[in-house]
mmCIF file of C-alpha atoms in Angstrom:
data_model
loop_
_atom_site.group_PDB
_atom_site.id
_atom_site.type_symbol
_atom_site.label_atom_id
_atom_site.label_comp_id
_atom_site.label_asym_id
_atom_site.label_seq_id
_atom_site.Cartn_x
_atom_site.Cartn_y
_atom_site.Cartn_z
ATOM 1 C CA MET A 7 106.479 82.746 127.251
ATOM 2 C CA ALA A 8 102.779 83.516 127.148
ATOM 3 C CA LEU A 9 100.820 82.196 125.256
ATOM 4 C CA PHE A 10 98.128 85.080 123.610
ATOM 5 C CA ASN A 11 100.209 88.344 123.323
ATOM 6 C CA HIS A 12 98.272 91.713 124.942
ATOM 7 C CA ARG A 13 97.774 95.229 122.138
ATOM 8 C CA GLU A 14 95.972 98.154 122.329
ATOM 9 C CA LEU A 15 93.496 98.670 120.801
ATOM 10 C CA SER A 16 93.437 100.651 117.210
ATOM 11 C CA SER A 17 91.630 103.960 117.519
ATOM 12 C CA LYS A 18 88.313 105.794 116.346
ATOM 13 C CA ASN A 19 89.419 106.765 113.833
ATOM 14 C CA PHE A 20 86.890 110.346 112.605
ATOM 15 C CA MET A 21 84.349 107.926 111.076
ATOM 16 C CA HIS A 22 84.227 106.186 113.639
ATOM 17 C CA LYS A 23 82.942 108.591 115.777
ATOM 18 C CA ILE A 24 80.660 109.667 113.936
ATOM 19 C CA LEU A 25 78.866 106.892 113.461
ATOM 20 C CA ASP A 26 79.466 105.764 116.470
ATOM 21 C CA THR A 27 81.236 102.103 115.567
ATOM 22 C CA ASN A 28 84.712 100.623 116.468
ATOM 23 C CA PRO A 29 87.259 100.091 114.389
ATOM 24 C CA LYS A 30 86.700 96.427 113.771
ATOM 25 C CA GLY A 31 90.077 94.887 113.953
ATOM 26 C CA ASN A 32 89.635 95.802 117.350
ATOM 27 C CA PHE A 33 87.817 92.137 117.365
ATOM 28 C CA ILE A 34 91.013 89.890 117.024
ATOM 29 C CA ILE A 35 92.992 91.977 119.024
ATOM 30 C CA GLU A 36 90.057 92.387 122.628
ATOM 31 C CA LEU A 37 90.198 88.253 121.612
ATOM 32 C CA GLU A 38 93.744 87.240 122.309
ATOM 33 C CA ASN A 39 93.517 89.753 124.811
ATOM 34 C CA MET A 40 90.487 88.546 126.644
ATOM 35 C CA LEU A 41 92.402 85.073 125.903
ATOM 36 C CA SER A 42 95.948 86.921 126.876
ATOM 37 C CA ASP A 43 94.194 88.018 130.640
ATOM 38 C CA TYR A 44 92.624 83.855 131.143
ATOM 39 C CA GLU A 45 95.765 81.838 130.449
ATOM 40 C CA ASN A 46 95.580 79.833 132.991
ATOM 41 C CA SER A 47 92.107 79.672 133.259
ATOM 42 C CA LEU A 48 90.396 79.572 129.602
ATOM 43 C CA ASP A 49 88.356 76.666 131.997
ATOM 44 C CA SER A 50 86.151 80.316 132.816
ATOM 45 C CA LEU A 51 85.527 81.188 129.832
ATOM 46 C CA SER A 52 82.855 80.735 127.797
ATOM 47 C CA ILE A 53 80.729 80.960 123.725
ATOM 48 C CA SER A 54 79.461 83.885 125.485
ATOM 49 C CA ASN A 55 82.277 85.783 125.893
ATOM 50 C CA ILE A 56 82.729 86.486 122.083
ATOM 51 C CA LYS A 57 79.950 86.658 121.603
ATOM 52 C CA ASN A 58 80.042 89.538 123.294
ATOM 53 C CA ILE A 59 82.524 90.661 121.314
ATOM 54 C CA ALA A 60 81.710 89.808 118.209
ATOM 55 C CA SER A 61 77.923 91.859 118.910
ATOM 56 C CA LYS A 62 80.159 94.508 120.040
ATOM 57 C CA TYR A 63 82.903 94.562 116.506
ATOM 58 C CA ASN A 64 79.595 93.738 114.739
ATOM 59 C CA VAL A 65 81.629 90.751 113.403
ATOM 60 C CA ASP A 66 79.487 86.880 112.211
ATOM 61 C CA LEU A 67 81.471 84.595 113.682
ATOM 62 C CA THR A 68 80.168 82.196 111.174
ATOM 63 C CA ASN A 69 82.150 83.883 108.153
ATOM 64 C CA ASP A 70 84.719 86.711 110.090
ATOM 65 C CA TYR A 71 88.216 86.605 111.115
ATOM 66 C CA LEU A 72 88.503 82.307 110.966
ATOM 67 C CA GLU A 73 91.413 82.602 109.789
ATOM 68 C CA GLU A 74 92.753 84.687 112.240
ATOM 69 C CA ARG A 75 90.186 82.849 115.576
ATOM 70 C CA ARG A 76 91.668 78.690 113.414
ATOM 71 C CA GLU A 77 95.685 80.519 114.656
ATOM 72 C CA LEU A 78 94.987 81.555 117.934
ATOM 73 C CA LEU A 79 93.968 77.779 118.533
ATOM 74 C CA PHE A 80 96.918 75.359 116.182
ATOM 75 C CA ARG A 81 99.262 78.309 118.738
ATOM 76 C CA MET A 82 98.174 76.761 121.696
ATOM 77 C CA LEU A 83 97.282 73.051 119.557
ATOM 78 C CA THR A 84 101.436 73.870 118.787
ATOM 79 C CA ARG A 85 102.222 74.028 122.121
ATOM 80 C CA THR A 86 99.670 70.632 123.639
ATOM 81 C CA LEU A 87 102.106 68.282 120.629
ATOM 82 C CA SER A 88 105.575 69.999 122.231
ATOM 83 C CA GLY A 89 106.010 66.799 123.686
ATOM 84 C CA ASN A 90 104.698 64.385 120.868
ATOM 85 C CA SER A 91 101.861 63.086 122.795
ATOM 86 C CA LEU A 92 98.468 64.930 123.282
ATOM 87 C CA ASN A 93 96.142 62.931 126.629
ATOM 88 C CA ASP A 94 92.913 63.157 127.476
ATOM 89 C CA PHE A 95 93.429 66.371 129.554
ATOM 90 C CA GLU A 96 94.775 67.912 127.021
ATOM 91 C CA TYR A 97 92.309 67.210 123.743
ATOM 92 C CA ARG A 98 89.258 68.991 126.455
ATOM 93 C CA LYS A 99 91.499 72.165 127.335
ATOM 94 C CA LEU A 100 92.282 72.758 123.034
ATOM 95 C CA LYS A 101 87.578 71.508 123.047
ATOM 96 C CA HIS A 102 86.828 73.463 125.293
ATOM 97 C CA LEU A 103 89.481 77.041 123.794
ATOM 98 C CA CYS A 104 87.936 75.477 120.541
ATOM 99 C CA ASN A 105 84.277 76.307 122.222
ATOM 100 C CA ILE A 106 85.268 79.824 123.226
ATOM 101 C CA LEU A 107 86.940 80.788 119.762
ATOM 102 C CA GLY A 108 83.481 79.676 117.455
ATOM 103 C CA LEU A 109 84.936 77.404 115.876
ATOM 104 C CA ASP A 110 83.691 73.325 115.267
ATOM 105 C CA ILE A 111 85.123 70.548 116.437
ATOM 106 C CA SER A 112 85.855 69.645 113.361
ATOM 107 C CA VAL A 113 89.022 72.311 112.842
ATOM 108 C CA LEU A 114 90.576 70.934 115.421
ATOM 109 C CA ASP A 115 90.889 67.840 114.753
ATOM 110 C CA LYS A 116 91.799 67.975 111.522
ATOM 111 C CA GLU A 117 94.491 69.397 112.112
ATOM 112 C CA ILE A 118 95.236 67.540 114.969
ATOM 113 C CA SER A 119 96.066 64.128 112.642
ATOM 114 C CA LYS A 120 96.811 65.960 110.491
ATOM 115 C CA ARG A 121 100.249 66.972 111.943
ATOM 116 C CA GLY A 122 99.332 63.755 113.895
ATOM 117 C CA THR A 123 100.770 61.684 111.300
ATOM 118 C CA ASP A 124 103.638 63.431 112.079
ATOM 119 C CA ILE A 125 104.128 62.819 116.153
ATOM 120 C CA TYR A 126 102.427 58.840 115.326
ATOM 121 C CA ARG A 127 105.751 58.266 112.127
ATOM 122 C CA LYS A 128 108.260 59.200 115.165
ATOM 123 C CA LYS A 129 106.645 57.505 117.908
ATOM 124 C CA LEU A 130 106.845 54.669 115.291
ATOM 125 C CA GLU A 131 110.945 55.459 114.267
ATOM 126 C CA GLU A 132 112.032 55.381 118.329
ATOM 127 C CA ILE A 133 109.636 51.970 118.868
ATOM 128 C CA PHE A 134 111.162 50.641 116.086
ATOM 129 C CA ALA A 135 114.936 51.481 116.185
ATOM 130 C CA ASP A 136 115.976 48.242 118.449
ATOM 131 C CA LYS A 137 114.135 46.362 115.889
ATOM 132 C CA TYR A 138 112.110 44.497 118.656
ATOM 133 C CA VAL A 139 107.750 45.713 119.024
ATOM 134 C CA SER A 140 106.454 45.102 122.143
ATOM 135 C CA ALA A 141 103.088 43.878 123.513
ATOM 136 C CA GLU A 142 102.832 47.390 125.518
ATOM 137 C CA GLU A 143 104.822 49.272 123.014
ATOM 138 C CA LYS A 144 101.932 48.581 120.522
ATOM 139 C CA ALA A 145 98.890 49.074 123.281
ATOM 140 C CA GLU A 146 101.159 52.904 123.211
ATOM 141 C CA LEU A 147 101.101 52.762 119.422
ATOM 142 C CA GLU A 148 97.004 52.518 119.677
ATOM 143 C CA GLN A 149 96.449 54.310 122.676
ATOM 144 C CA LEU A 150 98.719 57.568 120.989
ATOM 145 C CA ARG A 151 96.606 55.954 118.188
ATOM 146 C CA ILE A 152 92.990 57.137 118.703
ATOM 147 C CA GLN A 153 94.644 60.853 120.569
ATOM 148 C CA LEU A 154 95.559 61.580 117.688
ATOM 149 C CA LYS A 155 92.480 61.122 115.705
ATOM 150 C CA ILE A 156 94.276 58.845 113.232
ATOM 151 C CA ASP A 157 91.819 56.620 111.369
ATOM 152 C CA GLU A 158 93.081 52.889 111.582
ATOM 153 C CA ALA A 159 93.740 52.661 108.654
ATOM 154 C CA SER A 160 96.390 54.609 107.408
ATOM 155 C CA ALA A 161 98.310 53.888 110.681
ATOM 156 C CA LYS A 162 98.300 50.277 109.818
ATOM 157 C CA LYS A 163 99.918 51.526 106.518
ATOM 158 C CA MET A 164 102.842 53.185 108.274
ATOM 159 C CA TYR A 165 102.635 50.380 110.711
ATOM 160 C CA ARG A 166 103.681 48.698 108.018
ATOM 161 C CA GLU A 167 106.027 50.731 106.700
ATOM 162 C CA ALA A 168 107.958 50.516 109.095
ATOM 163 C CA VAL A 169 108.005 46.933 109.468
ATOM 164 C CA LYS A 170 109.052 46.413 106.093
ATOM 165 C CA SER A 171 112.627 50.099 106.496
ATOM 166 C CA THR A 172 113.237 47.787 109.263
ATOM 167 C CA MET A 173 113.268 44.723 106.922
ATOM 168 C CA ASP A 174 114.840 45.744 103.970
ATOM 169 C CA SER A 175 118.056 46.574 106.970
ATOM 170 C CA TYR A 176 118.593 43.270 106.941
ATOM 171 C CA THR A 177 118.001 42.380 103.160
ATOM 172 C CA LYS A 178 118.809 45.020 101.026
ATOM 173 C CA PRO A 179 122.272 44.603 101.525
ATOM 174 C CA ILE A 180 122.366 40.921 101.211
ATOM 175 C CA PHE A 181 120.880 41.681 97.849
ATOM 176 C CA GLU A 182 123.594 44.417 97.676
ATOM 177 C CA SER A 183 125.839 41.695 97.629
ATOM 178 C CA GLU A 184 124.597 38.671 96.793
ATOM 179 C CA VAL A 185 125.448 36.459 99.562
ATOM 180 C CA PHE A 186 123.733 35.025 102.687
ATOM 181 C CA SER A 187 125.139 33.203 104.700
ATOM 182 C CA PRO A 188 123.593 31.469 108.085
ATOM 183 C CA GLU A 189 124.643 33.639 110.515
ATOM 184 C CA ASP A 190 122.687 36.764 108.295
ATOM 185 C CA GLU A 191 119.179 34.073 108.441
ATOM 186 C CA GLN A 192 119.093 34.208 111.546
ATOM 187 C CA ARG A 193 118.828 37.192 112.836
ATOM 188 C CA MET A 194 116.510 38.102 109.624
ATOM 189 C CA TYR A 195 114.369 35.808 110.757
ATOM 190 C CA ASN A 196 114.615 37.477 114.496
ATOM 191 C CA ALA A 197 114.436 40.132 113.554
ATOM 192 C CA ALA A 198 110.854 38.684 112.131
ATOM 193 C CA LYS A 199 109.786 36.538 114.841
ATOM 194 C CA ASN A 200 110.742 40.469 117.065
ATOM 195 C CA LEU A 201 107.838 42.094 114.829
ATOM 196 C CA GLY A 202 105.623 39.075 114.568
ATOM 197 C CA LEU A 203 106.185 38.050 111.065
ATOM 198 C CA SER A 204 105.080 35.100 108.884
ATOM 199 C CA LEU A 205 108.581 35.696 107.275
ATOM 200 C CA THR A 206 107.617 34.281 103.329
ATOM 201 C CA PHE A 207 108.748 35.232 100.743
ATOM 202 C CA PRO A 208 107.026 34.857 96.552
ATOM 203 C CA PRO A 209 109.993 32.654 94.993
ATOM 204 C CA GLU A 210 111.454 34.825 92.512
ATOM 205 C CA ILE A 211 112.892 35.924 95.524
ATOM 206 C CA GLN A 212 113.466 32.434 97.265
ATOM 207 C CA GLY A 213 114.668 31.857 93.686
ATOM 208 C CA LYS A 214 117.560 35.127 94.794
ATOM 209 C CA LEU A 215 117.770 33.997 97.948
ATOM 210 C CA ALA A 216 119.048 30.185 97.460
ATOM 211 C CA LYS A 217 121.627 31.832 94.760
ATOM 212 C CA TYR A 218 123.086 34.060 96.985
ATOM 213 C CA ARG A 219 123.155 30.804 99.965
ATOM 214 C CA GLN A 220 125.424 29.143 97.473
ATOM 215 C CA ASN A 221 127.182 32.078 96.527
ATOM 216 C CA TRP A 222 128.441 32.201 99.995
ATOM 217 C CA GLU A 223 129.298 28.494 100.125
ATOM 218 C CA ILE A 224 131.426 28.669 97.029
ATOM 219 C CA LEU A 225 133.216 31.867 98.927
ATOM 220 C CA ASN A 226 133.005 29.453 101.604
ATOM 221 C CA GLY A 227 135.191 27.175 99.998
ATOM 222 C CA ASN A 228 131.745 24.560 99.543
ATOM 223 C CA LEU A 229 131.617 24.599 95.927
ATOM 224 C CA PRO A 230 128.976 21.829 94.043
ATOM 225 C CA VAL A 231 129.607 18.641 92.868
ATOM 226 C CA LEU A 232 127.694 17.530 90.389
ATOM 227 C CA LYS A 233 127.456 14.037 89.124
ATOM 228 C CA THR A 234 128.272 12.998 85.385
ATOM 229 C CA ASP A 235 129.022 10.080 83.737
ATOM 230 C CA MET A 236 131.788 11.940 82.205
ATOM 231 C CA HIS A 237 135.069 10.377 82.368
ATOM 232 C CA LEU A 238 137.323 11.564 84.770
ATOM 233 C CA GLN A 239 140.240 11.555 86.035
ATOM 234 C CA SER A 240 141.285 9.589 89.909
ATOM 235 C CA GLY A 241 139.810 12.142 93.328
ATOM 236 C CA GLU A 242 138.404 14.965 90.281
ATOM 237 C CA VAL A 243 134.852 15.288 90.241
ATOM 238 C CA LEU A 244 132.440 18.283 87.969
ATOM 239 C CA HIS A 245 131.907 22.061 89.873
ATOM 240 C CA HIS A 246 130.020 23.234 87.055
ATOM 241 C CA VAL A 247 128.220 23.194 83.693
ATOM 242 C CA GLN A 248 128.507 26.118 80.867
ATOM 243 C CA GLN A 249 126.912 26.729 77.755
ATOM 244 C CA VAL A 250 129.479 29.164 76.346
ATOM 245 C CA ASN A 251 131.023 29.989 72.467
ATOM 246 C CA TRP A 252 134.332 29.307 72.229
ATOM 247 C CA LEU A 253 136.262 32.575 71.147
ATOM 248 C CA GLU A 254 139.560 33.703 69.343
ATOM 249 C CA GLU A 255 141.887 36.284 68.727
ATOM 250 C CA ARG A 256 141.884 36.741 65.179
ATOM 251 C CA THR A 257 143.403 39.080 62.777
ATOM 252 C CA GLU A 258 141.273 40.850 60.292
ATOM 253 C CA THR A 259 142.214 42.952 57.051
ATOM 254 C CA ARG A 260 140.048 46.211 57.022
ATOM 255 C CA ARG A 261 141.193 47.316 53.656
ATOM 256 C CA VAL A 262 143.907 47.621 51.270
ATOM 257 C CA ASN A 263 145.460 51.866 50.475
ATOM 258 C CA TYR A 264 147.679 52.205 47.577
ATOM 259 C CA SER A 265 150.564 54.945 48.051
ATOM 260 C CA GLY A 266 153.521 56.786 46.152
ATOM 261 C CA TYR A 267 155.144 59.282 44.322
ATOM 262 C CA THR A 268 153.357 59.604 40.920
ATOM 263 C CA TYR A 269 153.270 61.806 38.168
ATOM 264 C CA ASN A 270 151.367 63.291 34.792
ATOM 265 C CA THR A 271 152.985 63.040 31.969
ATOM 266 C CA LYS A 272 151.707 63.331 27.992
ATOM 267 C CA VAL A 273 151.500 60.470 25.286
ATOM 268 C CA ILE A 274 150.527 61.188 21.824
ATOM 269 C CA GLY A 275 147.417 64.127 21.351
ATOM 270 C CA ASN A 276 145.705 64.960 24.536
ATOM 271 C CA LEU A 277 146.296 61.684 26.134
ATOM 272 C CA LYS A 278 147.715 61.664 29.375
ATOM 273 C CA TRP A 279 148.867 58.259 31.924
ATOM 274 C CA LYS A 280 150.237 58.587 35.436
ATOM 275 C CA ALA A 281 154.158 58.159 35.660
ATOM 276 C CA GLY A 282 155.322 56.538 39.351
ATOM 277 C CA THR A 283 154.420 54.143 41.481
ATOM 278 C CA ILE A 284 151.843 52.667 44.368
ATOM 279 C CA THR A 285 152.292 50.606 46.525
ATOM 280 C CA PRO A 286 149.706 48.540 48.400
ATOM 281 C CA HIS A 287 149.844 48.232 52.656
ATOM 282 C CA LYS A 288 147.669 46.438 54.935
ATOM 283 C CA ILE A 289 145.159 48.255 56.959
ATOM 284 C CA THR A 290 144.345 45.199 59.550
ATOM 285 C CA GLN A 291 143.112 44.193 63.133
ATOM 286 C CA GLU A 292 142.348 42.139 66.157
ATOM 287 C CA VAL A 293 139.105 40.182 66.218
ATOM 288 C CA TRP A 294 136.900 38.665 68.420
ATOM 289 C CA LYS A 295 135.726 35.824 66.364
ATOM 290 C CA CYS A 296 133.715 32.525 67.300
ATOM 291 C CA ILE A 297 134.990 28.813 66.779
ATOM 292 C CA ASP A 298 133.184 27.368 68.566
ATOM 293 C CA SER A 299 129.888 26.458 70.735
ATOM 294 C CA GLY A 300 129.127 24.403 72.824
ATOM 295 C CA TYR A 301 129.077 23.319 77.022
ATOM 296 C CA LEU A 302 131.816 24.021 79.214
ATOM 297 C CA PHE A 303 132.829 21.849 81.982
ATOM 298 C CA LEU A 304 134.354 23.182 84.931
ATOM 299 C CA THR A 305 136.651 20.625 87.133
ATOM 300 C CA SER A 306 138.444 20.117 89.971
ATOM 301 C CA LYS A 307 141.475 19.939 88.354
ATOM 302 C CA ARG A 308 140.576 21.279 84.554
ATOM 303 C CA ILE A 309 138.397 22.896 82.255
ATOM 304 C CA ILE A 310 136.171 21.198 79.569
ATOM 305 C CA PHE A 311 134.975 22.403 76.815
ATOM 306 C CA ASN A 312 132.539 20.112 74.901
ATOM 307 C CA GLY A 313 131.733 21.923 71.379
ATOM 308 C CA GLN A 314 130.059 20.971 67.719
ATOM 309 C CA HIS A 315 133.343 20.552 66.246
ATOM 310 C CA GLY A 316 136.362 19.707 68.704
ATOM 311 C CA ASN A 317 136.690 19.275 72.472
ATOM 312 C CA LYS A 318 139.522 21.870 74.031
ATOM 313 C CA VAL A 319 141.377 21.278 77.552
ATOM 314 C CA ILE A 320 142.929 23.793 79.947
ATOM 315 C CA PRO A 321 144.736 22.059 82.992
ATOM 316 C CA PHE A 322 144.363 24.373 85.703
ATOM 317 C CA SER A 323 148.411 25.079 85.696
ATOM 318 C CA LYS A 324 148.238 26.758 82.222
ATOM 319 C CA VAL A 325 146.183 29.179 83.909
ATOM 320 C CA LEU A 326 148.120 32.753 84.173
ATOM 321 C CA HIS A 327 144.610 34.249 84.920
ATOM 322 C CA PHE A 328 141.082 35.285 83.913
ATOM 323 C CA GLU A 329 139.365 38.523 83.907
ATOM 324 C CA PRO A 330 135.123 38.065 83.890
ATOM 325 C CA TYR A 331 132.951 40.743 82.181
ATOM 326 C CA THR A 332 129.214 40.985 81.710
ATOM 327 C CA ASN A 333 129.429 38.282 78.758
ATOM 328 C CA GLY A 334 131.763 36.154 79.605
ATOM 329 C CA VAL A 335 134.819 35.142 81.129
ATOM 330 C CA GLN A 336 138.327 35.790 79.390
ATOM 331 C CA ILE A 337 141.248 33.017 80.489
ATOM 332 C CA GLN A 338 143.861 34.117 79.567
ATOM 333 C CA LYS A 339 147.321 31.456 79.129
ATOM 334 C CA ASP A 340 150.510 30.777 79.606
ATOM 335 C CA SER A 341 150.829 29.639 76.602
ATOM 336 C CA GLY A 342 148.764 29.432 72.599
ATOM 337 C CA LYS A 343 145.949 31.457 71.843
ATOM 338 C CA SER A 344 143.757 32.524 75.324
ATOM 339 C CA PRO A 345 139.703 31.884 74.702
ATOM 340 C CA PHE A 346 137.670 34.692 75.494
ATOM 341 C CA LEU A 347 134.422 32.787 77.087
ATOM 342 C CA GLU A 348 131.054 33.572 75.843
ATOM 343 C CA PHE A 349 128.277 33.759 78.055
ATOM 344 C CA SER A 350 125.860 35.879 79.932
ATOM 345 C CA THR A 351 124.061 33.556 81.942
ATOM 346 C CA ASP A 352 125.286 33.740 85.631
ATOM 347 C CA VAL A 353 129.014 35.312 85.120
ATOM 348 C CA PRO A 354 129.349 35.924 88.930
ATOM 349 C CA LEU A 355 128.724 31.927 89.642
ATOM 350 C CA PHE A 356 131.004 30.861 86.985
ATOM 351 C CA ALA A 357 133.454 33.626 88.267
ATOM 352 C CA THR A 358 133.301 32.454 91.884
ATOM 353 C CA ILE A 359 133.334 29.050 91.056
ATOM 354 C CA LEU A 360 137.128 29.116 88.757
ATOM 355 C CA ASN A 361 138.597 31.048 91.113
ATOM 356 C CA GLN A 362 138.201 29.012 93.807
ATOM 357 C CA LEU A 363 139.473 26.211 92.031
ATOM 358 C CA LEU A 364 141.997 28.050 90.904
ATOM 359 C CA GLY A 365 143.803 29.127 93.895
ATOM 360 C CA ARG A 366 142.862 24.984 94.647
ATOM 361 C CA ASN A 367 145.921 24.875 92.305
#
């Protein structure tokens, strides 16, 4: 398909004939016609060719038809970059056309850099697809950067973004599930090694990953065993300690309503009273009331609560089920009052350990 189109020149109107001038708009038409005639041999053209045409139509190459001439140059640039690359030979041809059109070389280089950013990003996506970057691929990226007139700072920024995106594909599922298996860790470090990274995390992230490793251990039946001086039963071990508020449901009276049939009756003069009967009705509701505060211990056999006002013990055999919430865990017992253990930290960890222990008992 031809890059440049051959068109008929506009005819002279009455004023053109009187003044013996040419329609100025024919400048860009004749320029493109020339490029169309020499499309396969642009090297044979020079700046003098466009100057002759400009002189014919009294065109100032410094200011006139800049957008139209840029469009002709960018048309060829679009075709050249369709292969997502730009070699030295192709750049020389573009540079020569830029000169023929009387445009500054900076016009070409800025447009190459602008469009080259998208091409460079696509190349990064292609290279990072297998999550491995070889020395040859790095050299290829550098050559492409130079060809596409992309400055080093911009290229490094895009490379860092590609690295982050790749590593996020490993870390995002870990942080979403809050589980970090040995296989996850090995895959993540292998990816970092393939990308030439020294994988380090800030203390905050290290703390989260340590917790997620522990979650994986717990989910796979490897519960933490804590040292304690508590008096435990034979074979009983301590797995978790949590500071909690012990809540139980209580019935409270909200208000007392009075109702019944009444009527007014005259007594003496204008004095009246209400006759009839009034019956009180209590309005009650169930509320959670904090009974005690203290420490809760999850052992291999029981839930032990050591409170400020007393101790409580729930053997796992008495627990029907439990329900975790964002602010604690409700324990449903087979008899007696079922408490709500109120706390806001490590609820998922507590619930996971309790679920494992109930499964064992």
